[in-house]
CSV table of C-alpha atoms in Angstrom, one decimal:
chain,number,residue,atom,x,y,z
K,284,MET,CA,40.4,-134.1,-191.4
K,285,GLU,CA,41.4,-131.0,-193.2
K,286,ASN,CA,39.5,-127.9,-192.2
K,287,SER,CA,41.0,-125.1,-194.3
K,288,PHE,CA,39.4,-122.2,-196.1
K,289,PHE,CA,40.8,-123.4,-199.4
K,290,SER,CA,40.0,-127.1,-199.1
K,291,GLY,CA,36.9,-129.1,-199.9
K,292,SER,CA,34.3,-128.9,-202.5
K,293,GLU,CA,32.8,-125.7,-201.2
K,294,ASN,CA,35.5,-123.5,-202.7
K,295,LEU,CA,33.3,-122.4,-205.6
K,296,TYR,CA,30.7,-121.2,-203.3
K,297,LYS,CA,33.2,-119.4,-201.1
K,298,TYR,CA,34.4,-117.7,-204.3
K,299,LEU,CA,30.8,-116.7,-205.1
K,300,VAL,CA,30.4,-115.2,-201.7
K,301,THR,CA,33.7,-113.3,-202.0
K,302,VAL,CA,32.7,-112.0,-205.5
K,303,GLY,CA,29.3,-110.9,-204.2
K,304,ILE,CA,30.9,-109.0,-201.3
K,305,LEU,CA,33.3,-107.4,-203.7
K,306,LEU,CA,30.6,-106.5,-206.1
K,307,ILE,CA,28.5,-104.9,-203.4
K,308,THR,CA,31.5,-103.0,-202.0
K,309,LEU,CA,32.6,-101.7,-205.3
K,310,THR,CA,29.1,-101.0,-206.5
K,311,VAL,CA,28.2,-99.0,-203.4
K,312,TYR,CA,31.6,-97.2,-203.1
K,313,TYR,CA,32.8,-96.3,-206.5
K,314,PRO,CA,29.6,-95.3,-208.4
K,315,LEU,CA,28.2,-93.4,-205.5
K,316,LYS,CA,31.6,-91.6,-204.9
K,317,GLU,CA,31.8,-90.7,-208.6
K,318,LYS,CA,28.1,-89.6,-208.7
K,319,GLN,CA,28.7,-87.4,-205.7
K,320,GLU,CA,31.8,-85.8,-207.2
K,321,LEU,CA,29.9,-85.3,-210.5
K,322,GLU,CA,27.0,-83.6,-208.7
K,323,ILE,CA,29.4,-81.3,-206.8
K,324,LEU,CA,31.1,-80.4,-210.1
K,325,THR,CA,27.7,-79.8,-211.6
K,326,ILE,CA,26.9,-77.3,-208.9
K,327,LYS,CA,30.2,-75.5,-209.5
K,328,ILE,CA,29.7,-75.4,-213.2
K,329,LYS,CA,26.2,-74.0,-212.8
K,330,ASN,CA,27.6,-71.3,-210.6
K,331,GLU,CA,30.3,-70.5,-213.2
K,332,LEU,CA,27.5,-70.4,-215.8
K,333,LYS,CA,25.6,-67.8,-213.8
K,334,ILE,CA,28.7,-65.7,-213.4
K,335,LEU,CA,29.4,-65.9,-217.1
K,336,GLU,CA,25.8,-65.0,-218.0
K,337,PHE,CA,26.0,-62.0,-215.7
K,338,LYS,CA,29.3,-60.9,-217.4
K,339,ILE,CA,27.7,-61.3,-220.8
K,340,ASN,CA,24.7,-59.3,-219.9
K,341,ASP,CA,26.8,-56.6,-218.2
K,342,ASN,CA,29.1,-56.4,-221.3
K,343,LYS,CA,26.0,-56.1,-223.6
K,344,LYS,CA,24.7,-53.3,-221.5
K,345,ASN,CA,28.0,-51.5,-221.7
K,346,VAL,CA,28.2,-52.0,-225.4
K,347,ASP,CA,24.7,-50.6,-225.8
K,348,ILE,CA,25.5,-47.6,-223.7
K,349,LEU,CA,28.6,-46.9,-225.7
K,350,LYS,CA,26.7,-47.3,-229.0
K,351,ASN,CA,23.9,-45.1,-227.9
K,352,ALA,CA,26.1,-42.3,-226.6
K,353,LYS,CA,25.1,-39.0,-228.1
K,354,SER,CA,28.6,-37.8,-228.6
K,355,GLY,CA,30.6,-39.0,-231.5
K,356,ILE,CA,32.2,-42.4,-231.2
K,357,THR,CA,35.9,-41.9,-230.6
K,358,SER,CA,38.6,-44.5,-231.3
K,359,SER,CA,38.9,-45.2,-227.6
K,360,SER,CA,35.2,-45.9,-227.2
K,361,LEU,CA,35.3,-48.0,-230.4
K,362,ILE,CA,38.2,-50.0,-228.8
K,363,LEU,CA,36.1,-50.4,-225.7
K,364,ILE,CA,33.1,-51.7,-227.7
K,365,GLN,CA,35.3,-54.1,-229.6
K,366,LYS,CA,36.9,-55.3,-226.4
K,367,SER,CA,33.5,-55.8,-224.7
K,368,GLN,CA,32.2,-57.7,-227.8
K,369,TYR,CA,35.3,-59.8,-227.8
K,370,GLU,CA,34.8,-60.6,-224.1
K,371,ASN,CA,31.2,-61.5,-224.8
K,372,SER,CA,32.2,-63.9,-227.5
K,373,ILE,CA,34.7,-65.6,-225.2
K,374,ASN,CA,32.2,-65.8,-222.4
K,375,GLN,CA,29.5,-67.1,-224.7
K,376,ILE,CA,31.9,-69.9,-225.9
K,377,SER,CA,32.8,-70.6,-222.3
K,378,CYS,CA,29.1,-70.9,-221.4
K,379,GLU,CA,28.4,-73.2,-224.3
K,380,ASN,CA,31.4,-75.5,-223.2
K,381,LYS,CA,30.2,-75.5,-219.6
K,382,PHE,CA,26.7,-76.4,-220.8
K,383,LEU,CA,28.0,-79.3,-222.9
K,384,GLU,CA,30.1,-80.4,-219.9
K,385,LEU,CA,27.0,-80.3,-217.7
K,386,GLU,CA,25.0,-82.5,-220.2
K,387,SER,CA,27.9,-85.0,-220.3
K,388,ARG,CA,28.0,-85.2,-216.5
K,389,LYS,CA,24.3,-85.8,-216.4
K,390,PHE,CA,24.8,-88.7,-218.7
K,391,TYR,CA,27.5,-90.2,-216.5
K,392,ILE,CA,25.4,-89.7,-213.4
K,393,ILE,CA,22.7,-91.8,-215.0
K,394,ILE,CA,25.2,-94.4,-216.0
K,395,TYR,CA,26.5,-94.7,-212.4
K,396,GLY,CA,22.9,-95.1,-211.2
K,397,ILE,CA,22.3,-97.9,-213.7
K,398,VAL,CA,25.6,-99.6,-212.7
K,399,PHE,CA,24.6,-99.4,-209.0
K,400,TRP,CA,21.2,-100.9,-209.6
K,401,LEU,CA,22.5,-103.6,-211.9
K,402,PHE,CA,25.4,-104.9,-209.8
K,403,PHE,CA,24.1,-104.3,-206.3
K,404,PRO,CA,21.3,-106.9,-206.6
K,405,LEU,CA,23.7,-109.2,-208.4
K,406,GLY,CA,26.1,-109.0,-205.5
K,407,VAL,CA,23.4,-109.6,-202.9
K,408,PHE,CA,22.2,-112.6,-205.0
K,409,LEU,CA,25.7,-114.1,-205.2
K,410,ILE,CA,26.2,-113.7,-201.5
K,411,PHE,CA,23.0,-115.4,-200.5
K,412,TYR,CA,23.3,-118.1,-203.2
K,413,GLY,CA,27.0,-118.7,-202.3
K,414,PHE,CA,26.3,-118.9,-198.5
K,415,LYS,CA,23.4,-121.3,-199.1
K,416,LYS,CA,25.3,-123.6,-201.4
K,417,TRP,CA,28.4,-123.3,-199.2
K,418,ASN,CA,26.4,-124.3,-196.1
K,419,SER,CA,24.8,-127.2,-197.9
K,420,THR,CA,28.1,-128.4,-199.3
K,421,LYS,CA,29.7,-128.1,-195.9
K,422,LYS,CA,26.9,-130.1,-194.3
K,423,ILE,CA,27.4,-132.8,-197.0
K,424,ASP,CA,31.1,-132.8,-196.4
K,425,ASP,CA,30.6,-133.1,-192.6
K,426,GLU,CA,28.2,-136.0,-193.2
K,427,ILE,CA,30.8,-137.7,-195.4
K,428,ARG,CA,33.4,-137.2,-192.7
K,429,ALA,CA,31.1,-138.6,-190.1
K,430,LEU,CA,30.4,-141.7,-192.2
K,431,GLU,CA,34.1,-142.1,-192.9
K,432,LYS,CA,34.7,-141.9,-189.1
K,433,LYS,CA,32.0,-144.5,-188.4
K,434,LYS,CA,33.5,-146.7,-191.1
K,435,LEU,CA,36.9,-146.4,-189.6
K,436,GLU,CA,35.5,-147.2,-186.1
K,437,VAL,CA,33.8,-150.3,-187.5
K,438,GLU,CA,37.0,-151.4,-189.2
K,439,ILE,CA,39.0,-150.8,-186.0
K,440,GLU,CA,36.4,-152.8,-184.1
K,441,ASN,CA,36.5,-155.6,-186.7
K,442,LEU,CA,40.3,-155.7,-186.6
K,443,SER,CA,40.3,-155.8,-182.8
K,444,ARG,CA,37.9,-158.8,-182.8
K,445,ASN,CA,39.6,-160.7,-185.5
K,446,PRO,CA,43.4,-160.3,-184.9
Protein backbone atom coordinates (compact mmCIF):
# COMPACT_ATOMS: atom_id res chain seq x y z
CA MET A 1 0.00 0.00 0.00
CA GLU A 2 1.49 3.22 -1.18
CA ASN A 3 0.61 6.27 0.85
CA SER A 4 2.43 9.19 -0.74
CA PHE A 5 1.38 12.75 -1.47
CA PHE A 6 2.05 12.20 -5.17
CA SER A 7 0.38 8.81 -5.57
CA GLY A 8 -3.17 7.76 -6.28
CA SER A 9 -6.02 9.26 -8.20
CA GLU A 10 -6.47 12.24 -5.89
CA ASN A 11 -3.49 14.16 -7.31
CA LEU A 12 -5.71 16.41 -9.41
CA TYR A 13 -7.66 17.46 -6.33
CA LYS A 14 -4.46 18.01 -4.33
CA TYR A 15 -3.33 20.23 -7.17
CA LEU A 16 -6.64 22.17 -7.06
CA VAL A 17 -6.24 22.71 -3.32
CA THR A 18 -2.67 23.89 -3.81
CA VAL A 19 -3.68 26.25 -6.61
CA GLY A 20 -6.54 27.58 -4.46
CA ILE A 21 -4.19 28.28 -1.56
CA LEU A 22 -1.73 29.93 -3.92
CA LEU A 23 -4.50 32.07 -5.47
CA ILE A 24 -5.72 33.23 -2.08
CA THR A 25 -2.20 33.98 -0.89
CA LEU A 26 -1.23 35.92 -4.00
CA THR A 27 -4.62 37.62 -4.28
CA VAL A 28 -4.51 38.83 -0.71
CA TYR A 29 -0.82 39.70 -0.56
CA TYR A 30 0.12 41.26 -3.89
CA PRO A 31 -2.90 43.41 -4.81
CA LEU A 32 -3.40 44.66 -1.28
CA LYS A 33 0.32 45.45 -0.98
CA GLU A 34 0.27 47.29 -4.30
CA LYS A 35 -2.98 49.05 -3.42
CA GLN A 36 -1.50 50.21 -0.13
CA GLU A 37 1.66 51.49 -1.83
CA LEU A 38 -0.43 53.31 -4.44
CA GLU A 39 -2.56 54.93 -1.75
CA ILE A 40 0.57 56.09 0.11
CA LEU A 41 1.97 57.51 -3.13
CA THR A 42 -1.37 59.20 -3.79
CA ILE A 43 -1.15 60.96 -0.42
CA LYS A 44 2.41 62.08 -1.18
CA ILE A 45 1.41 63.34 -4.62
CA LYS A 46 -1.54 65.27 -3.17
CA ASN A 47 0.82 66.93 -0.71
CA GLU A 48 3.21 67.83 -3.54
CA LEU A 49 0.26 69.26 -5.49
CA LYS A 50 -0.69 71.48 -2.57
CA ILE A 51 2.88 72.73 -2.29
CA LEU A 52 3.03 73.43 -6.03
CA GLU A 53 -0.32 75.24 -5.95
CA PHE A 54 0.92 77.37 -3.07
CA LYS A 55 4.10 78.23 -5.01
CA ILE A 56 2.06 79.13 -8.10
CA ASN A 57 -0.25 81.40 -6.11
CA ASP A 58 2.69 82.99 -4.32
CA ASN A 59 4.50 83.61 -7.61
CA LYS A 60 1.34 85.11 -9.14
CA LYS A 61 1.04 87.49 -6.21
CA ASN A 62 4.68 88.50 -6.59
CA VAL A 63 4.23 89.08 -10.33
CA ASP A 64 1.11 91.17 -9.70
CA ILE A 65 2.95 93.23 -7.08
CA LEU A 66 5.83 93.83 -9.46
CA LYS A 67 3.49 94.74 -12.35
CA ASN A 68 1.47 97.14 -10.22
CA ALA A 69 4.49 98.87 -8.77
CA LYS A 70 4.11 102.65 -9.12
CA SER A 71 7.70 103.20 -10.02
CA GLY A 72 8.93 102.42 -13.48
CA ILE A 73 9.73 98.86 -14.30
CA THR A 74 13.45 98.35 -14.28
CA SER A 75 15.29 95.62 -16.07
CA SER A 76 15.91 93.80 -12.80
CA SER A 77 12.20 93.82 -11.91
CA LEU A 78 11.40 92.70 -15.46
CA ILE A 79 13.81 89.81 -15.02
CA LEU A 80 12.14 88.95 -11.70
CA ILE A 81 8.71 88.99 -13.35
CA GLN A 82 9.91 86.74 -16.17
CA LYS A 83 11.59 84.41 -13.69
CA SER A 84 8.40 84.17 -11.60
CA GLN A 85 6.29 83.53 -14.68
CA TYR A 86 8.76 80.87 -15.80
CA GLU A 87 8.60 79.21 -12.37
CA ASN A 88 4.80 79.37 -12.53
CA SER A 89 4.82 77.65 -15.91
CA ILE A 90 7.12 74.92 -14.63
CA ASN A 91 5.03 74.46 -11.48
CA GLN A 92 1.84 74.37 -13.58
CA ILE A 93 3.27 71.63 -15.81
CA SER A 94 4.43 69.77 -12.71
CA CYS A 95 0.94 70.03 -11.21
CA GLU A 96 -0.67 68.74 -14.38
CA ASN A 97 1.71 65.77 -14.48
CA LYS A 98 1.04 64.97 -10.82
CA PHE A 99 -2.69 65.15 -11.47
CA LEU A 100 -2.38 62.73 -14.40
CA GLU A 101 -0.30 60.41 -12.24
CA LEU A 102 -3.00 60.55 -9.56
CA GLU A 103 -5.69 59.63 -12.08
CA SER A 104 -3.58 56.73 -13.34
CA ARG A 105 -3.01 55.47 -9.81
CA LYS A 106 -6.74 55.62 -9.07
CA PHE A 107 -7.32 53.38 -12.08
CA TYR A 108 -4.76 50.84 -10.86
CA ILE A 109 -6.24 50.87 -7.36
CA ILE A 110 -9.60 49.96 -8.91
CA ILE A 111 -7.95 47.21 -11.00
CA TYR A 112 -6.31 45.69 -7.91
CA GLY A 113 -9.66 45.73 -6.13
CA ILE A 114 -11.26 43.89 -9.05
CA VAL A 115 -8.40 41.35 -9.14
CA PHE A 116 -8.85 40.74 -5.41
CA TRP A 117 -12.60 40.17 -5.62
CA LEU A 118 -12.25 38.03 -8.74
CA PHE A 119 -9.53 35.63 -7.64
CA PHE A 120 -10.14 35.43 -3.88
CA PRO A 121 -13.54 33.68 -4.23
CA LEU A 122 -12.10 31.50 -7.00
CA GLY A 123 -9.30 30.43 -4.65
CA VAL A 124 -11.77 29.68 -1.85
CA PHE A 125 -13.92 27.67 -4.25
CA LEU A 126 -10.93 25.67 -5.52
CA ILE A 127 -9.83 24.88 -1.97
CA PHE A 128 -13.23 23.64 -0.84
CA TYR A 129 -13.95 21.80 -4.08
CA GLY A 130 -10.47 20.25 -4.10
CA PHE A 131 -10.69 19.16 -0.46
CA LYS A 132 -14.15 17.70 -0.96
CA LYS A 133 -13.16 15.75 -4.07
CA TRP A 134 -9.82 14.79 -2.55
CA ASN A 135 -11.59 13.43 0.52
CA SER A 136 -14.13 11.46 -1.51
CA THR A 137 -11.43 10.08 -3.81
CA LYS A 138 -9.33 9.13 -0.79
CA LYS A 139 -12.31 7.31 0.73
CA ILE A 140 -12.89 5.44 -2.53
CA ASP A 141 -9.20 4.51 -2.71
CA ASP A 142 -9.31 3.33 0.91
CA GLU A 143 -12.39 1.22 0.16
CA ILE A 144 -10.63 -0.29 -2.88
CA ARG A 145 -7.61 -1.11 -0.72
CA ALA A 146 -9.86 -2.64 1.95
CA LEU A 147 -11.58 -4.79 -0.71
CA GLU A 148 -8.20 -5.81 -2.13
CA LYS A 149 -7.07 -6.73 1.38
CA LYS A 150 -10.20 -8.84 1.92
CA LYS A 151 -9.68 -10.45 -1.48
CA LEU A 152 -6.10 -11.33 -0.58
CA GLU A 153 -7.22 -12.70 2.79
CA VAL A 154 -9.82 -14.87 1.05
CA GLU A 155 -7.22 -16.10 -1.47
CA ILE A 156 -4.78 -16.90 1.34
CA GLU A 157 -7.53 -18.74 3.20
CA ASN A 158 -8.46 -20.71 0.06
CA LEU A 159 -4.83 -21.57 -0.59
CA SER A 160 -4.34 -22.71 2.99
CA ARG A 161 -7.40 -25.01 2.75
CA ASN A 162 -6.51 -26.39 -0.66
CA PRO A 163 -2.78 -26.99 -0.75
